[in-house]
């Protein structure tokens, strides 16, 4: 059995969890999230705690137990607190600004990049080159940040590019003047 899957998910006050026909629905103060789940697991709610258990002892059912337990936990956290990731833009002339539902970035190329901000996400860009993406769906926040980072990955020689705030770029020494 999955060690993570055995831990119950605590459901705080103000959050409703409905399980019906292979669908988890979590509703809280920040919004509502839905997630399908496989018939390999069963989900029960008792005393403000959700328990995920495998239907049989197969390897796929054990793996699904841990997966859906964490997905349910992320949904509960998302509708109560939300998720947020920050990106840092580093480079001369690199900048980003939010224009309506578009994130417009100048990343040193001949044209600017414009990324459409998905529904359910909030993007804030400040003048110091910091972009903060927040929303209730952890997967959606992470995917949008990964797409932005992919536009100009950080390079190890000068450190230019887009990186996560918590990411550490190992700097390399360039070629020295060998004579």
Backbone as a chain_set.jsonl record, in Angstrom:
{"seq": "XXXXXXXXXXXXXXXXXXXXXXXXXXXXXXXXXXXXXXXXXXXXXXXXXXXXXXXXXXXXXXXXXXXXXXXXXXXXXXXXXXXXXXXXXXXXXXXXXXXXXXXXXXXXXXXXXXXXXXXXXXXXXXXXXXXXXXXXXXXXXXXXXXXXXXXXXXXXXXXXXXXXXXXXXXXXXXXXXXX", "coords": {"N": [[0.838, -1.191, 0.0], [0.304, 2.303, -0.51], [2.236, 4.669, 1.197], [1.776, 7.394, 1.423], [-0.845, 7.457, 0.541], [-2.273, 6.313, 2.645], [-2.608, 8.259, 4.566], [-5.084, 10.331, 5.895], [-7.063, 12.929, 4.321], [-7.578, 16.044, 5.573], [-10.501, 17.895, 5.85], [-11.208, 21.189, 5.852], [-13.336, 23.562, 7.652], [-16.032, 25.009, 5.858], [-15.487, 23.96, 3.398], [-16.719, 21.915, 0.875], [-16.947, 18.566, -0.066], [-17.755, 16.432, -2.609], [-18.416, 13.187, -3.728], [-19.095, 11.332, -6.482], [-20.022, 8.984, -8.916], [-17.41, 8.436, -10.084], [-16.203, 10.935, -9.921], [-14.66, 13.651, -8.329], [-15.632, 16.414, -6.506], [-14.818, 19.506, -5.326], [-15.603, 22.219, -3.346], [-15.072, 25.496, -2.27], [-14.181, 28.536, -0.454], [-12.678, 29.986, -2.376], [-13.344, 28.95, -4.842], [-14.336, 26.358, -7.197], [-13.492, 23.004, -7.896], [-13.015, 20.188, -10.068], [-12.403, 16.672, -10.491], [-11.729, 13.722, -12.2], [-11.683, 10.259, -11.212], [-10.134, 6.995, -11.109], [-11.659, 3.68, -11.245], [-10.092, 2.087, -9.657], [-9.681, 2.939, -7.1], [-11.333, 3.771, -4.001], [-13.161, 6.35, -2.448], [-13.883, 7.712, 0.638], [-15.762, 9.703, 2.917], [-15.494, 10.683, 6.195], [-16.258, 12.182, 9.2], [-15.177, 14.862, 8.63], [-12.867, 14.139, 7.264], [-11.18, 12.723, 4.52], [-10.793, 9.561, 3.128], [-8.747, 7.593, 1.126], [-8.728, 4.579, -0.532], [-7.35, 1.565, -1.931], [-9.025, -0.553, -4.319], [-8.345, -3.203, -4.879], [-5.423, -5.354, -4.458], [-3.565, -4.737, -6.423], [-0.707, -3.434, -8.241], [-1.203, -1.14, -9.742], [-3.518, -0.144, -8.528], [-2.547, 0.454, -5.976], [-0.704, 2.476, -6.613], [-2.446, 4.369, -7.665], [-3.858, 5.046, -5.395], [-2.145, 6.682, -3.791], [-1.766, 8.745, -5.647], [-4.393, 9.864, -6.119], [-5.055, 10.615, -3.562], [-3.233, 12.693, -3.071], [-3.993, 14.431, -5.151], [-6.597, 15.081, -4.313], [-5.98, 16.34, -1.884], [-4.512, 18.559, -2.869], [-6.572, 19.845, -4.21], [-8.251, 20.597, -2.092], [-6.544, 22.343, -0.676], [-6.214, 24.249, -2.681], [-8.809, 25.43, -3.027], [-9.084, 26.63, -0.59], [-6.702, 28.109, 0.23], [-5.234, 28.593, -2.132], [-2.792, 28.572, -4.84], [0.525, 29.663, -5.642], [3.129, 30.827, -7.758], [6.327, 32.161, -8.434], [8.198, 33.869, -10.892], [11.364, 34.945, -12.088], [12.671, 37.416, -14.131], [15.641, 37.846, -15.758], [17.993, 39.861, -17.213], [19.412, 42.217, -19.525], [17.273, 44.692, -20.543], [15.158, 42.918, -20.573], [11.784, 42.424, -19.935], [8.441, 42.354, -18.533], [4.919, 42.718, -18.82], [1.493, 43.056, -17.868], [-1.234, 43.127, -19.946], [-4.398, 43.548, -20.006], [-5.889, 40.524, -20.68], [-3.514, 39.394, -21.41], [-0.088, 38.485, -21.216], [2.635, 40.259, -21.861], [5.878, 40.012, -23.058], [9.212, 41.139, -23.314], [11.971, 39.663, -24.41], [14.526, 39.868, -25.447], [14.486, 39.043, -28.069], [13.684, 39.723, -31.559], [10.991, 40.262, -31.719], [8.181, 40.786, -29.517], [6.896, 38.554, -27.015], [3.662, 37.281, -26.496], [1.531, 36.004, -24.177], [-1.458, 34.332, -23.591], [-3.406, 34.713, -20.781], [-4.72, 32.128, -18.926], [-8.171, 31.371, -18.014], [-9.086, 31.657, -14.61], [-6.598, 32.067, -13.563], [-4.38, 34.428, -12.038], [-2.199, 36.95, -12.893], [0.585, 38.846, -12.022], [2.848, 41.343, -12.801], [5.797, 42.962, -11.932], [7.957, 45.913, -11.877], [10.571, 45.152, -11.335], [11.132, 42.811, -12.608], [9.751, 40.54, -11.809], [7.412, 37.985, -11.981], [4.33, 36.957, -10.857], [2.303, 34.22, -10.585], [-0.878, 33.11, -9.825], [-3.495, 30.98, -8.573], [-6.292, 28.649, -8.199], [-5.966, 26.057, -9.049], [-3.462, 23.802, -8.899], [-2.072, 22.398, -10.899], [-2.647, 23.887, -13.211], [-1.478, 26.378, -12.601], [1.245, 25.627, -12.383], [1.721, 24.624, -14.992], [1.321, 26.892, -16.645], [3.371, 28.552, -15.698], [5.58, 26.981, -16.439], [5.361, 27.095, -19.226], [5.87, 29.801, -19.674], [8.501, 29.995, -18.687], [9.807, 28.368, -20.505], [10.07, 29.947, -22.747], [12.417, 31.49, -22.584], [14.876, 29.993, -21.36], [16.964, 29.923, -18.435], [20.394, 30.738, -18.806], [23.676, 29.398, -18.123], [26.004, 31.017, -18.124], [25.845, 33.912, -18.15], [23.56, 34.154, -16.705], [21.187, 35.039, -17.747], [17.719, 35.067, -18.594], [14.586, 33.362, -17.876], [13.655, 32.314, -14.716], [12.554, 30.209, -11.997], [11.602, 31.555, -8.811], [12.635, 30.214, -6.607], [14.564, 28.68, -7.751], [17.935, 27.74, -8.305], [20.567, 28.767, -10.221], [23.325, 27.229, -11.491], [26.254, 28.759, -11.978], [28.59, 29.004, -14.661], [32.053, 29.194, -15.499], [33.28, 31.223, -18.03], [35.112, 31.019, -21.173], [38.549, 31.467, -20.732], [41.106, 33.842, -21.42], [43.27, 32.244, -23.129], [46.653, 32.009, -23.881]], "CA": [[0.0, 0.0, 0.0], [1.001, 3.576, -0.575], [2.363, 5.317, 2.501], [1.097, 8.69, 1.318], [-2.269, 7.197, 0.372], [-2.895, 5.927, 3.91], [-2.84, 9.447, 5.385], [-6.355, 10.949, 5.521], [-7.057, 14.341, 3.94], [-8.435, 16.823, 6.462], [-11.353, 18.837, 5.129], [-11.489, 22.3, 6.77], [-14.695, 24.111, 7.664], [-16.309, 25.852, 4.693], [-15.159, 23.239, 2.168], [-17.618, 20.795, 0.613], [-16.394, 17.552, -0.959], [-18.765, 15.496, -3.094], [-17.881, 12.099, -4.528], [-20.189, 10.646, -7.162], [-19.842, 8.471, -10.277], [-16.052, 8.605, -10.594], [-15.865, 12.359, -9.978], [-14.475, 14.361, -7.063], [-15.972, 17.831, -6.643], [-14.455, 20.232, -4.116], [-16.048, 23.604, -3.424], [-14.634, 26.251, -1.105], [-14.339, 29.986, -0.558], [-12.016, 30.554, -3.555], [-13.888, 28.444, -6.092], [-14.804, 24.986, -7.313], [-12.624, 22.17, -8.723], [-13.492, 18.837, -10.371], [-11.358, 15.726, -10.897], [-12.153, 12.334, -12.397], [-10.781, 9.27, -10.621], [-10.301, 5.656, -11.674], [-12.37, 2.743, -10.366], [-9.124, 1.336, -8.848], [-9.686, 3.45, -5.728], [-12.601, 4.233, -3.449], [-12.967, 7.515, -1.586], [-14.94, 7.816, 1.645], [-15.653, 10.885, 3.771], [-15.972, 10.439, 7.555], [-15.842, 13.143, 10.225], [-14.329, 15.897, 8.03], [-11.639, 13.563, 6.724], [-11.392, 11.885, 3.344], [-9.913, 8.405, 3.09], [-8.616, 6.973, -0.19], [-8.251, 3.21, -0.361], [-7.373, 0.806, -3.178], [-10.081, -1.551, -4.415], [-7.688, -4.506, -4.766], [-4.014, -5.234, -4.068], [-2.694, -4.635, -7.595], [0.256, -2.337, -8.207], [-1.824, 0.073, -10.277], [-4.446, 0.372, -7.52], [-1.738, 1.063, -4.917], [-0.156, 3.735, -7.131], [-3.565, 5.305, -7.805], [-4.253, 5.495, -4.056], [-1.312, 7.837, -3.442], [-2.017, 9.808, -6.616], [-5.667, 10.537, -5.908], [-5.014, 11.239, -2.239], [-2.553, 13.98, -3.228], [-4.83, 15.305, -5.985], [-7.674, 15.567, -3.446], [-5.355, 17.285, -0.948], [-4.216, 19.79, -3.605], [-7.831, 20.525, -4.493], [-8.709, 21.212, -0.845], [-5.662, 23.496, -0.433], [-6.476, 25.241, -3.718], [-10.047, 26.18, -2.804], [-9.003, 27.388, 0.663], [-5.595, 29.074, 0.221], [-4.761, 28.872, -3.485], [-1.387, 28.296, -5.126], [1.222, 30.791, -6.256], [4.519, 30.617, -8.151], [6.963, 33.387, -8.899], [9.265, 33.763, -11.879], [12.248, 36.099, -12.139], [13.241, 37.682, -15.449], [16.966, 38.428, -15.558], [18.662, 40.18, -18.468], [19.351, 43.627, -19.883], [16.15, 44.987, -21.42], [14.087, 41.929, -20.452], [10.707, 42.933, -19.078], [7.122, 41.764, -18.74], [3.803, 43.513, -18.323], [0.182, 42.474, -18.09], [-2.124, 44.01, -20.705], [-5.687, 42.867, -20.065], [-5.746, 39.071, -20.479], [-2.277, 39.0, -22.083], [1.198, 38.761, -20.583], [3.525, 40.653, -22.95], [7.253, 39.943, -22.567], [10.327, 41.439, -24.2], [13.0, 38.749, -23.912], [15.755, 39.985, -26.217], [14.277, 38.645, -29.452], [13.268, 40.849, -32.386], [9.58, 40.531, -31.448], [7.723, 40.511, -28.16], [6.049, 37.387, -26.815], [2.402, 37.545, -25.816], [0.923, 34.769, -23.694], [-2.826, 34.519, -23.112], [-3.56, 34.253, -19.397], [-5.907, 31.268, -18.857], [-9.199, 31.694, -17.025], [-8.821, 31.064, -13.308], [-5.268, 32.456, -13.103], [-4.096, 35.834, -11.866], [-0.784, 37.202, -13.154], [1.043, 40.179, -11.652], [4.231, 41.58, -13.2], [6.275, 44.233, -11.409], [9.042, 46.539, -12.639], [11.852, 44.535, -11.016], [11.279, 41.578, -13.364], [9.153, 39.419, -11.092], [6.074, 37.629, -12.422], [3.675, 36.083, -9.893], [1.13, 33.545, -11.137], [-1.618, 32.488, -8.737], [-4.793, 30.41, -8.921], [-6.723, 27.585, -7.288], [-5.586, 24.762, -9.606], [-2.006, 23.682, -8.84], [-1.572, 21.956, -12.194], [-2.764, 24.993, -14.156], [-0.458, 27.363, -12.229], [2.548, 25.08, -12.754], [1.824, 24.508, -16.449], [1.492, 28.231, -17.218], [4.728, 28.995, -15.35], [6.519, 26.215, -17.257], [5.304, 27.625, -20.585], [6.567, 31.096, -19.68], [9.931, 29.73, -18.493], [10.317, 27.73, -21.712], [10.337, 30.961, -23.768], [13.828, 31.874, -22.48], [15.426, 29.285, -20.209], [18.16, 30.596, -17.916], [21.657, 30.165, -19.279], [24.587, 29.337, -16.982], [27.178, 31.884, -18.214], [25.512, 35.254, -17.675], [22.383, 34.067, -15.854], [20.044, 35.66, -18.4], [16.6, 34.192, -18.877], [13.481, 33.315, -16.917], [13.83, 31.218, -13.773], [11.674, 30.236, -10.834], [12.18, 32.331, -7.707], [13.369, 29.312, -5.715], [15.545, 27.936, -8.542], [19.318, 28.218, -8.237], [21.272, 28.499, -11.47], [24.758, 27.036, -11.271], [26.98, 29.578, -12.956], [29.815, 28.435, -15.201], [33.092, 30.155, -15.86], [33.442, 31.25, -19.477], [36.46, 30.778, -21.674], [39.529, 32.456, -20.3], [42.012, 34.231, -22.502], [44.406, 31.355, -23.156], [47.612, 32.513, -24.853]], "C": [[0.872, 1.24, 0.0], [1.059, 4.21, 0.817], [1.645, 6.659, 2.512], [-0.411, 8.47, 1.273], [-2.985, 6.834, 1.657], [-3.268, 7.135, 4.77], [-4.17, 10.078, 4.966], [-6.176, 12.428, 5.172], [-8.048, 15.059, 4.84], [-9.202, 17.849, 5.639], [-11.718, 19.963, 6.093], [-12.941, 22.771, 6.678], [-14.868, 25.039, 6.461], [-15.981, 25.199, 3.366], [-16.106, 22.047, 2.047], [-16.939, 19.856, -0.38], [-17.506, 16.585, -1.313], [-18.083, 14.456, -3.964], [-19.062, 11.369, -5.146], [-19.761, 10.24, -8.563], [-18.448, 8.755, -10.848], [-15.588, 10.042, -10.684], [-15.75, 12.922, -8.57], [-14.8, 15.819, -7.338], [-15.697, 18.506, -5.307], [-14.839, 21.691, -4.307], [-15.674, 24.311, -2.133], [-14.771, 27.734, -1.337], [-13.713, 30.595, -1.815], [-12.57, 30.036, -4.872], [-14.25, 26.977, -6.011], [-13.883, 24.229, -8.272], [-13.236, 20.782, -8.888], [-12.325, 17.971, -10.796], [-11.979, 14.348, -11.061], [-11.193, 11.417, -11.646], [-11.131, 7.887, -11.139], [-11.093, 4.764, -10.724], [-11.422, 1.871, -9.537], [-9.114, 1.767, -7.391], [-11.111, 3.785, -5.307], [-12.305, 5.351, -2.462], [-14.171, 7.622, -0.658], [-14.683, 9.054, 2.499], [-16.292, 10.555, 5.106], [-15.404, 11.516, 8.47], [-14.837, 14.17, 9.705], [-12.955, 15.389, 7.626], [-12.011, 12.68, 5.549], [-10.347, 10.783, 3.334], [-9.931, 7.825, 1.683], [-8.048, 5.586, 0.03], [-8.316, 2.479, -1.703], [-8.483, -0.25, -3.15], [-9.514, -2.957, -4.279], [-6.208, -4.292, -4.442], [-3.067, -5.17, -5.267], [-1.776, -3.419, -7.48], [-0.364, -1.043, -8.72], [-2.813, 0.687, -9.279], [-3.676, 1.038, -6.376], [-1.151, 2.403, -5.367], [-1.258, 4.786, -7.239], [-4.016, 5.832, -6.449], [-3.458, 6.733, -3.658], [-1.561, 9.022, -4.356], [-3.287, 10.57, -6.285], [-5.785, 11.138, -4.511], [-4.362, 12.607, -2.348], [-3.333, 14.936, -4.117], [-5.972, 15.898, -5.162], [-7.142, 16.604, -2.459], [-5.061, 18.617, -1.634], [-5.48, 20.563, -3.948], [-8.352, 21.247, -3.254], [-7.86, 22.443, -0.523], [-5.956, 24.605, -1.432], [-7.72, 26.065, -3.457], [-10.036, 26.94, -1.481], [-7.926, 28.473, 0.593], [-5.183, 29.497, -1.187], [-3.279, 28.55, -3.611], [-0.775, 29.493, -5.831], [2.643, 30.393, -6.587], [5.05, 31.927, -8.679], [8.089, 33.063, -9.858], [10.065, 35.049, -11.866], [12.792, 36.221, -13.558], [14.548, 38.416, -15.225], [17.618, 38.648, -16.922], [18.474, 41.652, -18.792], [18.217, 43.837, -20.886], [15.029, 43.976, -21.358], [13.034, 42.501, -19.514], [9.394, 42.24, -19.437], [6.076, 42.712, -18.184], [2.497, 42.823, -18.696], [-0.675, 43.515, -18.787], [-3.453, 43.287, -20.897], [-5.531, 41.394, -19.729], [-4.494, 38.532, -21.173], [-1.077, 39.363, -21.203], [2.176, 39.011, -21.726], [4.94, 40.739, -22.401], [8.236, 40.307, -23.665], [11.515, 40.663, -23.654], [14.265, 38.766, -24.767], [15.649, 39.508, -27.649], [13.8, 39.856, -30.247], [11.794, 41.207, -32.178], [9.257, 40.202, -29.997], [6.892, 39.232, -28.144], [4.792, 37.828, -26.088], [1.783, 36.209, -25.447], [-0.465, 35.095, -23.159], [-2.926, 33.925, -21.713], [-4.834, 33.406, -19.328], [-6.905, 31.74, -17.801], [-8.876, 30.981, -15.717], [-7.447, 31.414, -12.766], [-5.183, 33.972, -12.998], [-2.598, 36.022, -12.031], [-0.484, 38.646, -12.81], [2.507, 40.289, -12.046], [4.656, 42.937, -12.649], [7.48, 44.725, -12.211], [10.403, 45.908, -12.391], [12.041, 43.195, -11.733], [10.731, 40.361, -12.656], [7.728, 39.22, -11.593], [5.505, 36.655, -11.394], [2.392, 35.548, -10.514], [0.421, 32.863, -9.977], [-2.978, 32.016, -9.234], [-5.135, 29.288, -7.969], [-6.303, 26.208, -7.772], [-4.06, 24.674, -9.698], [-1.415, 23.298, -10.19], [-1.598, 23.097, -13.211], [-1.719, 26.075, -13.87], [0.923, 26.883, -12.673], [2.751, 25.002, -14.25], [2.043, 25.872, -17.096], [2.882, 28.777, -16.915], [5.769, 28.266, -16.199], [6.523, 26.716, -18.697], [6.015, 28.963, -20.69], [8.073, 30.877, -19.582], [10.562, 29.157, -19.76], [10.659, 28.752, -22.808], [11.795, 31.415, -23.759], [14.387, 31.235, -21.22], [16.685, 29.997, -19.724], [19.43, 29.915, -18.418], [22.715, 30.319, -18.192], [25.757, 30.328, -17.02], [26.912, 33.295, -17.708], [24.291, 35.266, -16.761], [21.152, 34.706, -16.464], [18.957, 34.623, -18.658], [15.522, 34.288, -17.817], [13.68, 32.096, -16.026], [12.779, 31.339, -12.674], [12.378, 30.975, -9.704], [13.034, 31.455, -6.796], [14.47, 28.55, -6.436], [16.924, 28.577, -8.421], [20.015, 27.803, -9.525], [22.759, 28.37, -11.15], [25.497, 27.762, -12.372], [28.26, 28.888, -13.375], [30.788, 29.553, -15.514], [33.241, 30.086, -17.373], [34.877, 30.955, -19.877], [37.393, 31.869, -21.162], [40.451, 32.737, -21.466], [43.282, 33.384, -22.469], [45.372, 31.832, -24.238], [48.746, 31.554, -25.032]], "O": [[2.018, 1.223, 0.449], [0.052, 4.277, 1.523], [0.988, 7.015, 3.49], [-1.169, 9.214, 1.896], [-4.196, 7.027, 1.754], [-4.156, 7.036, 5.616], [-4.365, 10.338, 3.779], [-5.26, 13.09, 5.662], [-9.23, 14.716, 4.864], [-8.622, 18.578, 4.833], [-12.456, 19.734, 7.051], [-13.669, 22.421, 5.748], [-13.945, 25.768, 6.096], [-16.171, 25.808, 2.314], [-16.274, 21.272, 2.989], [-16.421, 20.295, -1.407], [-18.128, 15.99, -0.433], [-17.274, 14.79, -4.829], [-19.925, 10.851, -4.437], [-19.205, 11.046, -9.309], [-18.323, 9.257, -11.966], [-14.67, 10.345, -11.446], [-16.62, 12.705, -7.727], [-14.296, 16.396, -8.301], [-16.267, 18.131, -4.283], [-14.458, 22.323, -5.293], [-15.921, 23.802, -1.039], [-15.404, 28.158, -2.304], [-14.182, 31.635, -2.278], [-12.299, 30.619, -5.921], [-14.445, 26.42, -4.931], [-13.533, 24.743, -9.335], [-13.887, 20.263, -7.981], [-11.365, 18.461, -11.39], [-12.674, 13.863, -10.168], [-10.023, 11.755, -11.463], [-12.262, 7.629, -11.553], [-11.19, 5.057, -9.533], [-11.881, 1.006, -8.791], [-8.6, 1.047, -6.535], [-11.978, 4.047, -6.141], [-11.316, 5.302, -1.731], [-15.32, 7.622, -1.1], [-13.536, 9.409, 2.77], [-17.467, 10.194, 5.171], [-14.192, 11.729, 8.503], [-13.76, 14.329, 10.281], [-11.982, 16.144, 7.646], [-13.023, 11.98, 5.575], [-9.157, 11.043, 3.512], [-10.997, 7.593, 1.113], [-7.022, 5.422, 0.69], [-9.209, 2.728, -2.512], [-8.831, -0.771, -2.091], [-10.125, -3.813, -3.639], [-5.79, -3.165, -4.179], [-1.891, -5.514, -5.142], [-2.045, -2.495, -6.712], [-0.083, 0.033, -8.191], [-2.93, 1.91, -9.199], [-4.105, 2.071, -5.862], [-1.107, 3.355, -4.588], [-1.032, 5.958, -6.94], [-4.508, 6.957, -6.362], [-4.041, 7.73, -3.232], [-1.569, 10.168, -3.908], [-3.263, 11.796, -6.18], [-6.548, 12.083, -4.31], [-4.866, 13.581, -1.788], [-3.336, 16.14, -3.863], [-6.282, 17.082, -5.294], [-7.782, 17.629, -2.227], [-5.32, 19.68, -1.069], [-5.47, 21.794, -3.976], [-8.839, 22.374, -3.348], [-8.401, 23.479, -0.135], [-5.949, 25.781, -1.068], [-7.699, 27.282, -3.645], [-10.884, 27.806, -1.264], [-8.211, 29.638, 0.868], [-4.819, 30.653, -1.399], [-2.6, 28.29, -2.618], [-1.462, 30.241, -6.527], [3.299, 29.705, -5.804], [4.322, 32.707, -9.293], [8.837, 32.105, -9.663], [9.509, 36.127, -11.655], [13.31, 35.255, -14.12], [14.58, 39.471, -14.591], [17.771, 37.703, -17.695], [17.488, 42.264, -18.38], [18.208, 43.227, -21.954], [14.02, 44.157, -22.038], [13.353, 42.999, -18.434], [9.26, 41.629, -20.497], [6.314, 43.418, -17.204], [2.408, 42.11, -19.696], [-0.832, 44.635, -18.303], [-3.614, 42.509, -21.837], [-5.096, 41.045, -18.632], [-4.422, 37.344, -21.488], [-1.059, 40.401, -20.541], [2.51, 38.093, -22.474], [5.194, 41.434, -21.417], [8.116, 39.848, -24.8], [12.013, 40.961, -22.568], [14.998, 37.777, -24.804], [16.636, 39.561, -28.384], [13.538, 40.909, -29.666], [11.395, 42.343, -32.437], [9.968, 39.44, -29.342], [6.263, 38.876, -29.14], [4.85, 38.65, -25.173], [1.54, 35.374, -26.318], [-0.63, 36.023, -22.368], [-2.571, 32.767, -21.495], [-5.917, 33.903, -19.637], [-6.544, 32.41, -16.833], [-8.441, 29.83, -15.723], [-7.147, 31.092, -11.616], [-5.819, 34.702, -13.758], [-1.81, 35.332, -11.384], [-1.19, 39.56, -13.237], [3.319, 39.44, -11.678], [3.976, 43.941, -12.861], [7.961, 44.037, -13.112], [11.318, 46.12, -13.187], [13.031, 42.509, -11.48], [11.207, 39.25, -12.887], [6.934, 40.161, -11.626], [6.13, 35.638, -11.092], [1.513, 36.31, -10.916], [1.046, 32.117, -9.223], [-3.539, 32.567, -10.18], [-4.378, 28.997, -7.043], [-6.283, 25.268, -6.978], [-3.441, 25.392, -10.484], [-0.37, 23.817, -10.581], [-0.658, 23.249, -13.991], [-1.138, 26.631, -14.802], [1.684, 27.644, -13.27], [3.845, 25.286, -14.738], [2.866, 25.998, -18.002], [3.506, 29.397, -17.776], [6.744, 28.879, -16.633], [7.579, 26.758, -19.329], [6.689, 29.233, -21.684], [8.839, 31.504, -20.313], [11.726, 29.432, -20.053], [11.452, 28.453, -23.7], [12.355, 31.697, -24.818], [14.38, 31.84, -20.148], [17.397, 30.608, -20.522], [19.528, 28.688, -18.45], [22.662, 31.272, -17.415], [26.451, 30.464, -16.012], [27.689, 33.816, -16.909], [24.014, 36.275, -16.112], [20.158, 34.901, -15.765], [19.243, 33.452, -18.908], [15.54, 35.181, -16.97], [13.853, 30.98, -16.517], [12.2, 32.402, -12.448], [13.607, 31.014, -9.65], [14.048, 31.913, -6.27], [15.241, 27.839, -5.791], [17.057, 29.801, -8.434], [20.046, 26.622, -9.872], [23.37, 29.29, -10.607], [25.381, 27.421, -13.549], [28.938, 28.264, -12.559], [30.402, 30.696, -15.759], [33.319, 28.994, -17.937], [35.735, 30.681, -19.039], [37.047, 33.051, -21.166], [40.552, 31.937, -22.396], [44.267, 33.773, -21.842], [44.969, 32.037, -25.383], [49.656, 31.815, -25.818]]}, "num_chains": 1, "name": "protein.A"}
